[in-house]
Amino acid sequence: PAVHGESVVLRILRPDSARIGLKGLGFEADNLANFNRIIRRPNGIFLVTGPTGSGKTTTLYSALNDLNTPDRKIITAEDPVEYAFKGINQVQVREHIGLTFAAVLRSMLRQAPNIILVGEIRDREVADIAIQAALTGHMVFSTLHTNDAPSAITRLIDMGVKPFLVASSIQAIMGQRLARVLCEKCKEPDPAPDPKMMRLVGISAEEAAMGSIMRPVGCAACDGTGFRGRRAIFELMVMNSEIRDLAFNRASVSKVRAAAVRGGMRSLVGDGKIKILRGNTTPTEIANFAQVEGYDPSEVASA
């Protein structure tokens, strides 16, 4: 209710979007190989981070759909259950009757699951139970609202989770965003890409000359927008001994990020850069959705 009338937000769910294959999410080949390997580990925690509407649920559903075989028992705790899957035990959280994430998680552990999905880690109680599940032989998938993958470690510690539990239980953390994809029907080569945008996303003149920088045009197929559909950009941080030591010692996000990059993590911008050079999206899209420092939307709007 607002002063001048009701304000309503309508979220339309597409049943088919939850069944996008892993290859359809936007992974580059190396990230897809790492992702496939991690989700098949017998225990540990795999976190997907990002703001609301960044595709976290779709990514996790796609992973569960890929893992959903008769020999695996999968249980989820969700609020709400957005899509129903055959062969997966999905539980709707109902906090008003005491059926909280924590209560569902405790019950799950008595059901002998192989894989657990917790819709979101919202507080220390849920985090502690999820970590306990991971340390006792279960693979746990969940989400956190953080800006990037390295920030998830400090977020859990700030919640009150002991650093040694964070360091020992997490297998990997993946940050993601959704960027619009250029319409294949009308996109065209960009003869003069904005130099500032190219600089913000780290594309040199030499790389641009060797790549395929495209721009939106607009046609009937895309309703004049120049874009059709969205694909994710990812940064996949796989835990290694250096990152675990940093987590144990409560290191800053910048130190964790530097260690992750040394360990092979490609940033959101770096992943977006590949898609720009391939002609899938634009520098402005990546600068916007990857929250590049120095990006000012008003400059684009007035250009």
PDB file of C-alpha atoms in Angstrom:
ATOM      1  CA  PRO A   1       0.000   0.000   0.000  1.00  0.00           C
ATOM      2  CA  ALA A   2       1.293   3.434  -0.962  1.00  0.00           C
ATOM      3  CA  VAL A   3      -0.048   6.987  -0.617  1.00  0.00           C
ATOM      4  CA  HIS A   4      -1.255   7.157  -4.228  1.00  0.00           C
ATOM      5  CA  GLY A   5      -2.477   3.566  -4.526  1.00  0.00           C
ATOM      6  CA  GLU A   6      -1.295  -0.022  -4.471  1.00  0.00           C
ATOM      7  CA  SER A   7       2.135  -0.993  -5.798  1.00  0.00           C
ATOM      8  CA  VAL A   8       2.251  -4.503  -7.232  1.00  0.00           C
ATOM      9  CA  VAL A   9       5.138  -6.618  -8.496  1.00  0.00           C
ATOM     10  CA  LEU A  10       4.288  -9.671 -10.596  1.00  0.00           C
ATOM     11  CA  ARG A  11       6.895 -12.379 -11.067  1.00  0.00           C
ATOM     12  CA  ILE A  12       6.147 -14.729 -13.958  1.00  0.00           C
ATOM     13  CA  LEU A  13       7.814 -18.129 -13.679  1.00  0.00           C
ATOM     14  CA  ARG A  14       8.561 -20.131 -16.808  1.00  0.00           C
ATOM     15  CA  PRO A  15       8.458 -23.885 -16.060  1.00  0.00           C
ATOM     16  CA  ASP A  16      10.968 -24.627 -18.813  1.00  0.00           C
ATOM     17  CA  SER A  17      13.596 -22.237 -17.417  1.00  0.00           C
ATOM     18  CA  ALA A  18      14.313 -24.583 -14.502  1.00  0.00           C
ATOM     19  CA  ARG A  19      15.166 -27.362 -16.913  1.00  0.00           C
ATOM     20  CA  ILE A  20      17.780 -25.544 -18.918  1.00  0.00           C
ATOM     21  CA  GLY A  21      20.716 -27.875 -19.377  1.00  0.00           C
ATOM     22  CA  LEU A  22      23.984 -26.854 -17.781  1.00  0.00           C
ATOM     23  CA  LYS A  23      25.380 -26.025 -21.219  1.00  0.00           C
ATOM     24  CA  GLY A  24      22.527 -23.567 -21.771  1.00  0.00           C
ATOM     25  CA  LEU A  25      23.340 -21.454 -18.712  1.00  0.00           C
ATOM     26  CA  GLY A  26      26.277 -19.638 -20.285  1.00  0.00           C
ATOM     27  CA  PHE A  27      29.270 -21.503 -18.864  1.00  0.00           C
ATOM     28  CA  GLU A  28      32.578 -21.362 -20.689  1.00  0.00           C
ATOM     29  CA  ALA A  29      34.094 -24.821 -21.216  1.00  0.00           C
ATOM     30  CA  ASP A  30      36.604 -24.606 -18.342  1.00  0.00           C
ATOM     31  CA  ASN A  31      34.041 -23.351 -15.822  1.00  0.00           C
ATOM     32  CA  LEU A  32      31.545 -26.001 -16.929  1.00  0.00           C
ATOM     33  CA  ALA A  33      34.117 -28.758 -16.410  1.00  0.00           C
ATOM     34  CA  ASN A  34      34.939 -27.434 -12.917  1.00  0.00           C
ATOM     35  CA  PHE A  35      31.252 -26.998 -12.068  1.00  0.00           C
ATOM     36  CA  ASN A  36      30.436 -30.565 -13.148  1.00  0.00           C
ATOM     37  CA  ARG A  37      33.282 -31.932 -11.078  1.00  0.00           C
ATOM     38  CA  ILE A  38      32.372 -29.973  -7.937  1.00  0.00           C
ATOM     39  CA  ILE A  39      28.649 -30.779  -7.864  1.00  0.00           C
ATOM     40  CA  ARG A  40      29.481 -34.497  -8.003  1.00  0.00           C
ATOM     41  CA  ARG A  41      31.627 -34.453  -4.888  1.00  0.00           C
ATOM     42  CA  PRO A  42      30.251 -36.618  -2.063  1.00  0.00           C
ATOM     43  CA  ASN A  43      30.198 -33.888   0.588  1.00  0.00           C
ATOM     44  CA  GLY A  44      30.775 -30.217   1.241  1.00  0.00           C
ATOM     45  CA  ILE A  45      28.981 -26.948   0.537  1.00  0.00           C
ATOM     46  CA  PHE A  46      28.564 -25.301  -2.848  1.00  0.00           C
ATOM     47  CA  LEU A  47      27.301 -21.707  -2.671  1.00  0.00           C
ATOM     48  CA  VAL A  48      25.882 -19.561  -5.464  1.00  0.00           C
ATOM     49  CA  THR A  49      25.924 -15.825  -4.768  1.00  0.00           C
ATOM     50  CA  GLY A  50      24.427 -12.760  -6.379  1.00  0.00           C
ATOM     51  CA  PRO A  51      21.610 -10.237  -5.963  1.00  0.00           C
ATOM     52  CA  THR A  52      17.916 -11.042  -6.377  1.00  0.00           C
ATOM     53  CA  GLY A  53      17.120 -11.918  -9.978  1.00  0.00           C
ATOM     54  CA  SER A  54      20.633 -13.010 -10.944  1.00  0.00           C
ATOM     55  CA  GLY A  55      19.623 -16.566 -11.853  1.00  0.00           C
ATOM     56  CA  LYS A  56      20.863 -18.376  -8.736  1.00  0.00           C
ATOM     57  CA  THR A  57      17.783 -20.607  -8.434  1.00  0.00           C
ATOM     58  CA  THR A  58      17.875 -21.566 -12.114  1.00  0.00           C
ATOM     59  CA  THR A  59      21.536 -22.545 -11.805  1.00  0.00           C
ATOM     60  CA  LEU A  60      20.926 -24.716  -8.751  1.00  0.00           C
ATOM     61  CA  TYR A  61      17.817 -26.320 -10.258  1.00  0.00           C
ATOM     62  CA  SER A  62      19.795 -27.149 -13.391  1.00  0.00           C
ATOM     63  CA  ALA A  63      22.472 -28.765 -11.226  1.00  0.00           C
ATOM     64  CA  LEU A  64      19.909 -30.822  -9.291  1.00  0.00           C
ATOM     65  CA  ASN A  65      18.200 -31.856 -12.506  1.00  0.00           C
ATOM     66  CA  ASP A  66      21.560 -33.110 -13.782  1.00  0.00           C
ATOM     67  CA  LEU A  67      22.213 -35.008 -10.536  1.00  0.00           C
ATOM     68  CA  ASN A  68      18.698 -36.431 -10.244  1.00  0.00           C
ATOM     69  CA  THR A  69      19.258 -40.169 -10.698  1.00  0.00           C
ATOM     70  CA  PRO A  70      17.563 -43.131  -8.952  1.00  0.00           C
ATOM     71  CA  ASP A  71      20.644 -43.840  -6.831  1.00  0.00           C
ATOM     72  CA  ARG A  72      20.685 -40.345  -5.275  1.00  0.00           C
ATOM     73  CA  LYS A  73      18.263 -39.087  -2.641  1.00  0.00           C
ATOM     74  CA  ILE A  74      17.778 -35.335  -2.998  1.00  0.00           C
ATOM     75  CA  ILE A  75      15.833 -33.170  -0.533  1.00  0.00           C
ATOM     76  CA  THR A  76      15.250 -29.422  -0.788  1.00  0.00           C
ATOM     77  CA  ALA A  77      14.029 -26.714   1.591  1.00  0.00           C
ATOM     78  CA  GLU A  78      12.661 -23.774  -0.398  1.00  0.00           C
ATOM     79  CA  ASP A  79      10.723 -20.564   0.129  1.00  0.00           C
ATOM     80  CA  PRO A  80       8.865 -20.821  -2.143  1.00  0.00           C
ATOM     81  CA  VAL A  81       9.078 -24.036  -4.169  1.00  0.00           C
ATOM     82  CA  GLU A  82       9.232 -22.419  -7.610  1.00  0.00           C
ATOM     83  CA  TYR A  83       9.353 -25.526  -9.806  1.00  0.00           C
ATOM     84  CA  ALA A  84       8.372 -29.133  -9.089  1.00  0.00           C
ATOM     85  CA  PHE A  85      10.707 -31.985 -10.022  1.00  0.00           C
ATOM     86  CA  LYS A  86       9.934 -35.674 -10.199  1.00  0.00           C
ATOM     87  CA  GLY A  87      12.241 -37.756  -8.044  1.00  0.00           C
ATOM     88  CA  ILE A  88      13.198 -34.887  -5.709  1.00  0.00           C
ATOM     89  CA  ASN A  89      11.702 -34.394  -2.235  1.00  0.00           C
ATOM     90  CA  GLN A  90      10.867 -30.683  -2.125  1.00  0.00           C
ATOM     91  CA  VAL A  91       9.727 -29.029   1.103  1.00  0.00           C
ATOM     92  CA  GLN A  92       7.981 -25.650   1.274  1.00  0.00           C
ATOM     93  CA  VAL A  93       9.181 -23.594   4.248  1.00  0.00           C
ATOM     94  CA  ARG A  94       6.271 -22.192   6.311  1.00  0.00           C
ATOM     95  CA  GLU A  95       7.699 -20.029   9.053  1.00  0.00           C
ATOM     96  CA  HIS A  96       4.288 -19.067  10.501  1.00  0.00           C
ATOM     97  CA  ILE A  97       3.767 -22.670  11.677  1.00  0.00           C
ATOM     98  CA  GLY A  98       7.361 -23.203  12.781  1.00  0.00           C
ATOM     99  CA  LEU A  99       8.474 -25.006   9.624  1.00  0.00           C
ATOM    100  CA  THR A 100      11.588 -22.878   9.224  1.00  0.00           C
ATOM    101  CA  PHE A 101      14.687 -23.542   7.144  1.00  0.00           C
ATOM    102  CA  ALA A 102      16.445 -24.708  10.310  1.00  0.00           C
ATOM    103  CA  ALA A 103      13.599 -27.062  11.301  1.00  0.00           C
ATOM    104  CA  VAL A 104      13.413 -28.575   7.813  1.00  0.00           C
ATOM    105  CA  LEU A 105      17.190 -28.998   7.705  1.00  0.00           C
ATOM    106  CA  ARG A 106      17.235 -30.863  11.012  1.00  0.00           C
ATOM    107  CA  SER A 107      14.526 -33.214   9.756  1.00  0.00           C
ATOM    108  CA  MET A 108      16.371 -33.711   6.468  1.00  0.00           C
ATOM    109  CA  LEU A 109      19.433 -35.086   8.209  1.00  0.00           C
ATOM    110  CA  ARG A 110      17.336 -37.955   9.588  1.00  0.00           C
ATOM    111  CA  GLN A 111      16.176 -38.866   6.069  1.00  0.00           C
ATOM    112  CA  ALA A 112      19.602 -40.083   4.868  1.00  0.00           C
ATOM    113  CA  PRO A 113      19.859 -37.759   1.844  1.00  0.00           C
ATOM    114  CA  ASN A 114      22.829 -37.684  -0.499  1.00  0.00           C
ATOM    115  CA  ILE A 115      22.179 -34.116  -1.628  1.00  0.00           C
ATOM    116  CA  ILE A 116      20.530 -31.217   0.210  1.00  0.00           C
ATOM    117  CA  LEU A 117      19.434 -27.888  -1.225  1.00  0.00           C
ATOM    118  CA  VAL A 118      18.708 -24.985   1.121  1.00  0.00           C
ATOM    119  CA  GLY A 119      17.049 -22.122  -0.727  1.00  0.00           C
ATOM    120  CA  GLU A 120      19.026 -19.470   1.131  1.00  0.00           C
ATOM    121  CA  ILE A 121      21.359 -19.246   4.109  1.00  0.00           C
ATOM    122  CA  ARG A 122      19.764 -16.368   5.997  1.00  0.00           C
ATOM    123  CA  ASP A 123      21.228 -16.633   9.481  1.00  0.00           C
ATOM    124  CA  ARG A 124      23.777 -18.378  11.663  1.00  0.00           C
ATOM    125  CA  GLU A 125      21.436 -21.171  12.732  1.00  0.00           C
ATOM    126  CA  VAL A 126      20.823 -22.299   9.152  1.00  0.00           C
ATOM    127  CA  ALA A 127      24.509 -21.848   8.295  1.00  0.00           C
ATOM    128  CA  ASP A 128      25.618 -23.989  11.247  1.00  0.00           C
ATOM    129  CA  ILE A 129      23.239 -26.831  10.366  1.00  0.00           C
ATOM    130  CA  ALA A 130      24.219 -26.698   6.687  1.00  0.00           C
ATOM    131  CA  ILE A 131      27.896 -26.882   7.622  1.00  0.00           C
ATOM    132  CA  GLN A 132      27.242 -29.757  10.016  1.00  0.00           C
ATOM    133  CA  ALA A 133      25.446 -31.594   7.212  1.00  0.00           C
ATOM    134  CA  ALA A 134      28.392 -31.009   4.880  1.00  0.00           C
ATOM    135  CA  LEU A 135      30.872 -32.269   7.457  1.00  0.00           C
ATOM    136  CA  THR A 136      28.865 -35.451   8.053  1.00  0.00           C
ATOM    137  CA  GLY A 137      28.856 -36.706   4.478  1.00  0.00           C
ATOM    138  CA  HIS A 138      26.229 -34.688   2.599  1.00  0.00           C
ATOM    139  CA  MET A 139      26.575 -32.425  -0.428  1.00  0.00           C
ATOM    140  CA  VAL A 140      24.810 -29.143   0.351  1.00  0.00           C
ATOM    141  CA  PHE A 141      23.779 -26.517  -2.201  1.00  0.00           C
ATOM    142  CA  SER A 142      22.606 -23.054  -1.175  1.00  0.00           C
ATOM    143  CA  THR A 143      22.634 -19.342  -2.003  1.00  0.00           C
ATOM    144  CA  LEU A 144      23.828 -16.143  -0.367  1.00  0.00           C
ATOM    145  CA  HIS A 145      23.162 -12.506  -1.206  1.00  0.00           C
ATOM    146  CA  THR A 146      26.666 -11.123  -1.718  1.00  0.00           C
ATOM    147  CA  ASN A 147      28.174  -9.061  -4.526  1.00  0.00           C
ATOM    148  CA  ASP A 148      30.755 -11.646  -5.524  1.00  0.00           C
ATOM    149  CA  ALA A 149      32.146 -15.072  -4.688  1.00  0.00           C
ATOM    150  CA  PRO A 150      34.975 -14.045  -2.295  1.00  0.00           C
ATOM    151  CA  SER A 151      32.569 -11.922  -0.205  1.00  0.00           C
ATOM    152  CA  ALA A 152      30.604 -15.045   0.767  1.00  0.00           C
ATOM    153  CA  ILE A 153      33.402 -16.150   3.095  1.00  0.00           C
ATOM    154  CA  THR A 154      33.407 -12.916   5.090  1.00  0.00           C
ATOM    155  CA  ARG A 155      29.593 -12.860   5.074  1.00  0.00           C
ATOM    156  CA  LEU A 156      29.413 -16.278   6.760  1.00  0.00           C
ATOM    157  CA  ILE A 157      32.035 -15.269   9.324  1.00  0.00           C
ATOM    158  CA  ASP A 158      30.142 -12.018   9.995  1.00  0.00           C
ATOM    159  CA  MET A 159      27.036 -14.146  10.656  1.00  0.00           C
ATOM    160  CA  GLY A 160      28.955 -15.751  13.513  1.00  0.00           C
ATOM    161  CA  VAL A 161      30.077 -18.978  11.848  1.00  0.00           C
ATOM    162  CA  LYS A 162      33.484 -20.074  13.144  1.00  0.00           C
ATOM    163  CA  PRO A 163      36.206 -19.455  10.530  1.00  0.00           C
ATOM    164  CA  PHE A 164      37.586 -22.999  10.771  1.00  0.00           C
ATOM    165  CA  LEU A 165      34.126 -24.384   9.905  1.00  0.00           C
ATOM    166  CA  VAL A 166      33.873 -22.101   6.875  1.00  0.00           C
ATOM    167  CA  ALA A 167      37.361 -23.115   5.748  1.00  0.00           C
ATOM    168  CA  SER A 168      36.786 -26.845   6.149  1.00  0.00           C
ATOM    169  CA  SER A 169      33.249 -27.233   4.781  1.00  0.00           C
ATOM    170  CA  ILE A 170      33.036 -25.121   1.613  1.00  0.00           C
ATOM    171  CA  GLN A 171      34.041 -26.756  -1.660  1.00  0.00           C
ATOM    172  CA  ALA A 172      33.384 -23.830  -3.997  1.00  0.00           C
ATOM    173  CA  ILE A 173      31.548 -20.511  -4.285  1.00  0.00           C
ATOM    174  CA  MET A 174      30.176 -19.135  -7.537  1.00  0.00           C
ATOM    175  CA  GLY A 175      29.096 -15.556  -8.158  1.00  0.00           C
ATOM    176  CA  GLN A 176      26.831 -14.803 -11.096  1.00  0.00           C
ATOM    177  CA  ARG A 177      24.839 -12.138 -12.933  1.00  0.00           C
ATOM    178  CA  LEU A 178      22.483 -12.179 -15.910  1.00  0.00           C
ATOM    179  CA  ALA A 179      23.388 -10.134 -18.979  1.00  0.00           C
ATOM    180  CA  ARG A 180      21.177  -9.609 -22.022  1.00  0.00           C
ATOM    181  CA  VAL A 181      22.104 -11.446 -25.217  1.00  0.00           C
ATOM    182  CA  LEU A 182      22.214  -9.587 -28.531  1.00  0.00           C
ATOM    183  CA  CYS A 183      19.501 -10.499 -31.020  1.00  0.00           C
ATOM    184  CA  GLU A 184      20.962 -12.807 -33.669  1.00  0.00           C
ATOM    185  CA  LYS A 185      18.552 -11.441 -36.269  1.00  0.00           C
ATOM    186  CA  CYS A 186      19.664  -7.824 -36.192  1.00  0.00           C
ATOM    187  CA  LYS A 187      22.948  -7.358 -34.331  1.00  0.00           C
ATOM    188  CA  GLU A 188      25.706  -5.751 -36.359  1.00  0.00           C
ATOM    189  CA  PRO A 189      29.440  -5.038 -35.986  1.00  0.00           C
ATOM    190  CA  ASP A 190      30.232  -1.972 -33.886  1.00  0.00           C
ATOM    191  CA  PRO A 191      32.697   0.105 -35.945  1.00  0.00           C
ATOM    192  CA  ALA A 192      33.555   2.454 -33.063  1.00  0.00           C
ATOM    193  CA  PRO A 193      33.048   0.913 -29.588  1.00  0.00           C
ATOM    194  CA  ASP A 194      33.001   3.392 -26.699  1.00  0.00           C
ATOM    195  CA  PRO A 195      36.664   3.643 -25.544  1.00  0.00           C
ATOM    196  CA  LYS A 196      35.709   4.123 -21.897  1.00  0.00           C
ATOM    197  CA  MET A 197      33.433   1.071 -21.894  1.00  0.00           C
ATOM    198  CA  MET A 198      36.146  -1.002 -23.549  1.00  0.00           C
ATOM    199  CA  ARG A 199      38.619   0.156 -20.925  1.00  0.00           C
ATOM    200  CA  LEU A 200      36.221  -0.646 -18.069  1.00  0.00           C
ATOM    201  CA  VAL A 201      35.788  -4.244 -19.239  1.00  0.00           C
ATOM    202  CA  GLY A 202      39.498  -4.651 -19.957  1.00  0.00           C
ATOM    203  CA  ILE A 203      39.410  -5.027 -23.739  1.00  0.00           C
ATOM    204  CA  SER A 204      42.460  -3.638 -25.544  1.00  0.00           C
ATOM    205  CA  ALA A 205      42.444  -2.297 -29.096  1.00  0.00           C
ATOM    206  CA  GLU A 206      44.325  -5.402 -30.228  1.00  0.00           C
ATOM    207  CA  GLU A 207      41.775  -7.729 -28.616  1.00  0.00           C
ATOM    208  CA  ALA A 208      38.908  -5.751 -30.137  1.00  0.00           C
ATOM    209  CA  ALA A 209      40.472  -6.006 -33.594  1.00  0.00           C
ATOM    210  CA  MET A 210      40.777  -9.780 -33.263  1.00  0.00           C
ATOM    211  CA  GLY A 211      37.334 -10.227 -31.699  1.00  0.00           C
ATOM    212  CA  SER A 212      33.798  -9.567 -32.871  1.00  0.00           C
ATOM    213  CA  ILE A 213      32.401  -6.513 -31.061  1.00  0.00           C
ATOM    214  CA  MET A 214      28.722  -6.196 -31.920  1.00  0.00           C
ATOM    215  CA  ARG A 215      26.008  -3.646 -31.148  1.00  0.00           C
ATOM    216  CA  PRO A 216      22.197  -3.836 -30.828  1.00  0.00           C
ATOM    217  CA  VAL A 217      19.997  -2.591 -33.662  1.00  0.00           C
ATOM    218  CA  GLY A 218      16.395  -3.650 -33.068  1.00  0.00           C
ATOM    219  CA  CYS A 219      13.948  -5.591 -35.229  1.00  0.00           C
ATOM    220  CA  ALA A 220      10.558  -7.330 -35.083  1.00  0.00           C
ATOM    221  CA  ALA A 221      12.113 -10.482 -33.650  1.00  0.00           C
ATOM    222  CA  CYS A 222      13.358  -8.644 -30.542  1.00  0.00           C
ATOM    223  CA  ASP A 223      10.562  -6.041 -30.325  1.00  0.00           C
ATOM    224  CA  GLY A 224      13.001  -3.313 -31.275  1.00  0.00           C
ATOM    225  CA  THR A 225      15.219  -3.801 -28.222  1.00  0.00           C
ATOM    226  CA  GLY A 226      18.229  -5.340 -29.948  1.00  0.00           C
ATOM    227  CA  PHE A 227      18.364  -8.098 -27.323  1.00  0.00           C
ATOM    228  CA  ARG A 228      16.742 -11.539 -26.985  1.00  0.00           C
ATOM    229  CA  GLY A 229      17.097 -13.562 -23.816  1.00  0.00           C
ATOM    230  CA  ARG A 230      19.716 -13.514 -21.089  1.00  0.00           C
ATOM    231  CA  ARG A 231      22.747 -15.600 -20.220  1.00  0.00           C
ATOM    232  CA  ALA A 232      24.746 -15.741 -17.030  1.00  0.00           C
ATOM    233  CA  ILE A 233      28.276 -14.573 -16.451  1.00  0.00           C
ATOM    234  CA  PHE A 234      30.118 -16.432 -13.706  1.00  0.00           C
ATOM    235  CA  GLU A 235      33.083 -16.326 -11.371  1.00  0.00           C
ATOM    236  CA  LEU A 236      33.792 -19.774  -9.927  1.00  0.00           C
ATOM    237  CA  MET A 237      36.033 -19.805  -6.866  1.00  0.00           C
ATOM    238  CA  VAL A 238      37.198 -23.322  -6.032  1.00  0.00           C
ATOM    239  CA  MET A 239      38.571 -23.601  -2.507  1.00  0.00           C
ATOM    240  CA  ASN A 240      42.252 -24.481  -2.254  1.00  0.00           C
ATOM    241  CA  SER A 241      44.718 -24.573   0.632  1.00  0.00           C
ATOM    242  CA  GLU A 242      45.611 -20.880   0.291  1.00  0.00           C
ATOM    243  CA  ILE A 243      41.979 -19.719   0.314  1.00  0.00           C
ATOM    244  CA  ARG A 244      41.174 -22.030   3.249  1.00  0.00           C
ATOM    245  CA  ASP A 245      44.084 -20.547   5.228  1.00  0.00           C
ATOM    246  CA  LEU A 246      42.859 -17.022   4.453  1.00  0.00           C
ATOM    247  CA  ALA A 247      39.322 -17.924   5.569  1.00  0.00           C
ATOM    248  CA  PHE A 248      40.673 -19.461   8.780  1.00  0.00           C
ATOM    249  CA  ASN A 249      42.597 -16.246   9.504  1.00  0.00           C
ATOM    250  CA  ARG A 250      39.675 -13.907   8.673  1.00  0.00           C
ATOM    251  CA  ALA A 251      41.477 -12.310   5.731  1.00  0.00           C
ATOM    252  CA  SER A 252      39.955  -9.404   3.820  1.00  0.00           C
ATOM    253  CA  VAL A 253      37.850  -9.906   0.705  1.00  0.00           C
ATOM    254  CA  SER A 254      40.593  -8.389  -1.457  1.00  0.00           C
ATOM    255  CA  LYS A 255      43.137 -10.949  -0.231  1.00  0.00           C
ATOM    256  CA  VAL A 256      40.702 -13.815  -0.821  1.00  0.00           C
ATOM    257  CA  ARG A 257      39.980 -12.509  -4.324  1.00  0.00           C
ATOM    258  CA  ALA A 258      43.682 -12.227  -5.152  1.00  0.00           C
ATOM    259  CA  ALA A 259      44.250 -15.812  -3.995  1.00  0.00           C
ATOM    260  CA  ALA A 260      41.250 -17.017  -5.997  1.00  0.00           C
ATOM    261  CA  VAL A 261      42.578 -15.356  -9.164  1.00  0.00           C
ATOM    262  CA  ARG A 262      45.979 -16.968  -8.571  1.00  0.00           C
ATOM    263  CA  GLY A 263      44.115 -20.265  -8.233  1.00  0.00           C
ATOM    264  CA  GLY A 264      42.488 -19.843 -11.636  1.00  0.00           C
ATOM    265  CA  MET A 265      39.250 -17.952 -10.966  1.00  0.00           C
ATOM    266  CA  ARG A 266      38.053 -15.742 -13.814  1.00  0.00           C
ATOM    267  CA  SER A 267      36.129 -12.692 -12.598  1.00  0.00           C
ATOM    268  CA  LEU A 268      32.611 -11.731 -13.651  1.00  0.00           C
ATOM    269  CA  VAL A 269      34.105  -9.068 -15.903  1.00  0.00           C
ATOM    270  CA  GLY A 270      36.611 -11.537 -17.318  1.00  0.00           C
ATOM    271  CA  ASP A 271      33.837 -14.006 -18.127  1.00  0.00           C
ATOM    272  CA  GLY A 272      31.789 -11.209 -19.668  1.00  0.00           C
ATOM    273  CA  LYS A 273      34.777 -10.095 -21.729  1.00  0.00           C
ATOM    274  CA  ILE A 274      34.833 -13.478 -23.488  1.00  0.00           C
ATOM    275  CA  LYS A 275      31.164 -13.085 -24.388  1.00  0.00           C
ATOM    276  CA  ILE A 276      31.722  -9.537 -25.669  1.00  0.00           C
ATOM    277  CA  LEU A 277      34.579 -10.605 -27.939  1.00  0.00           C
ATOM    278  CA  ARG A 278      32.436 -13.454 -29.238  1.00  0.00           C
ATOM    279  CA  GLY A 279      29.673 -11.001 -30.167  1.00  0.00           C
ATOM    280  CA  ASN A 280      27.131 -12.360 -27.674  1.00  0.00           C
ATOM    281  CA  THR A 281      26.633  -9.165 -25.659  1.00  0.00           C
ATOM    282  CA  THR A 282      27.920  -5.602 -25.320  1.00  0.00           C
ATOM    283  CA  PRO A 283      30.548  -3.881 -23.133  1.00  0.00           C
ATOM    284  CA  THR A 284      27.804  -1.753 -21.559  1.00  0.00           C
ATOM    285  CA  GLU A 285      25.837  -4.846 -20.493  1.00  0.00           C
ATOM    286  CA  ILE A 286      28.851  -6.359 -18.771  1.00  0.00           C
ATOM    287  CA  ALA A 287      29.952  -3.084 -17.161  1.00  0.00           C
ATOM    288  CA  ASN A 288      26.424  -2.672 -15.805  1.00  0.00           C
ATOM    289  CA  PHE A 289      25.652  -6.171 -14.536  1.00  0.00           C
ATOM    290  CA  ALA A 290      29.152  -6.994 -13.303  1.00  0.00           C
ATOM    291  CA  GLN A 291      29.087  -3.734 -11.302  1.00  0.00           C
ATOM    292  CA  VAL A 292      32.385  -2.520 -12.730  1.00  0.00           C
ATOM    293  CA  GLU A 293      33.989   0.241 -10.666  1.00  0.00           C
ATOM    294  CA  GLY A 294      33.802   3.523 -12.569  1.00  0.00           C
ATOM    295  CA  TYR A 295      30.718   2.602 -14.593  1.00  0.00           C
ATOM    296  CA  ASP A 296      28.128   5.409 -14.654  1.00  0.00           C
ATOM    297  CA  PRO A 297      24.755   4.479 -16.240  1.00  0.00           C
ATOM    298  CA  SER A 298      23.904   8.174 -16.733  1.00  0.00           C
ATOM    299  CA  GLU A 299      26.812   8.543 -19.150  1.00  0.00           C
ATOM    300  CA  VAL A 300      25.357   5.803 -21.326  1.00  0.00           C
ATOM    301  CA  ALA A 301      21.831   7.236 -21.093  1.00  0.00           C
ATOM    302  CA  SER A 302      23.031  10.656 -22.225  1.00  0.00           C
ATOM    303  CA  ALA A 303      25.296   9.320 -24.973  1.00  0.00           C
TER     304      ALA A 303
END
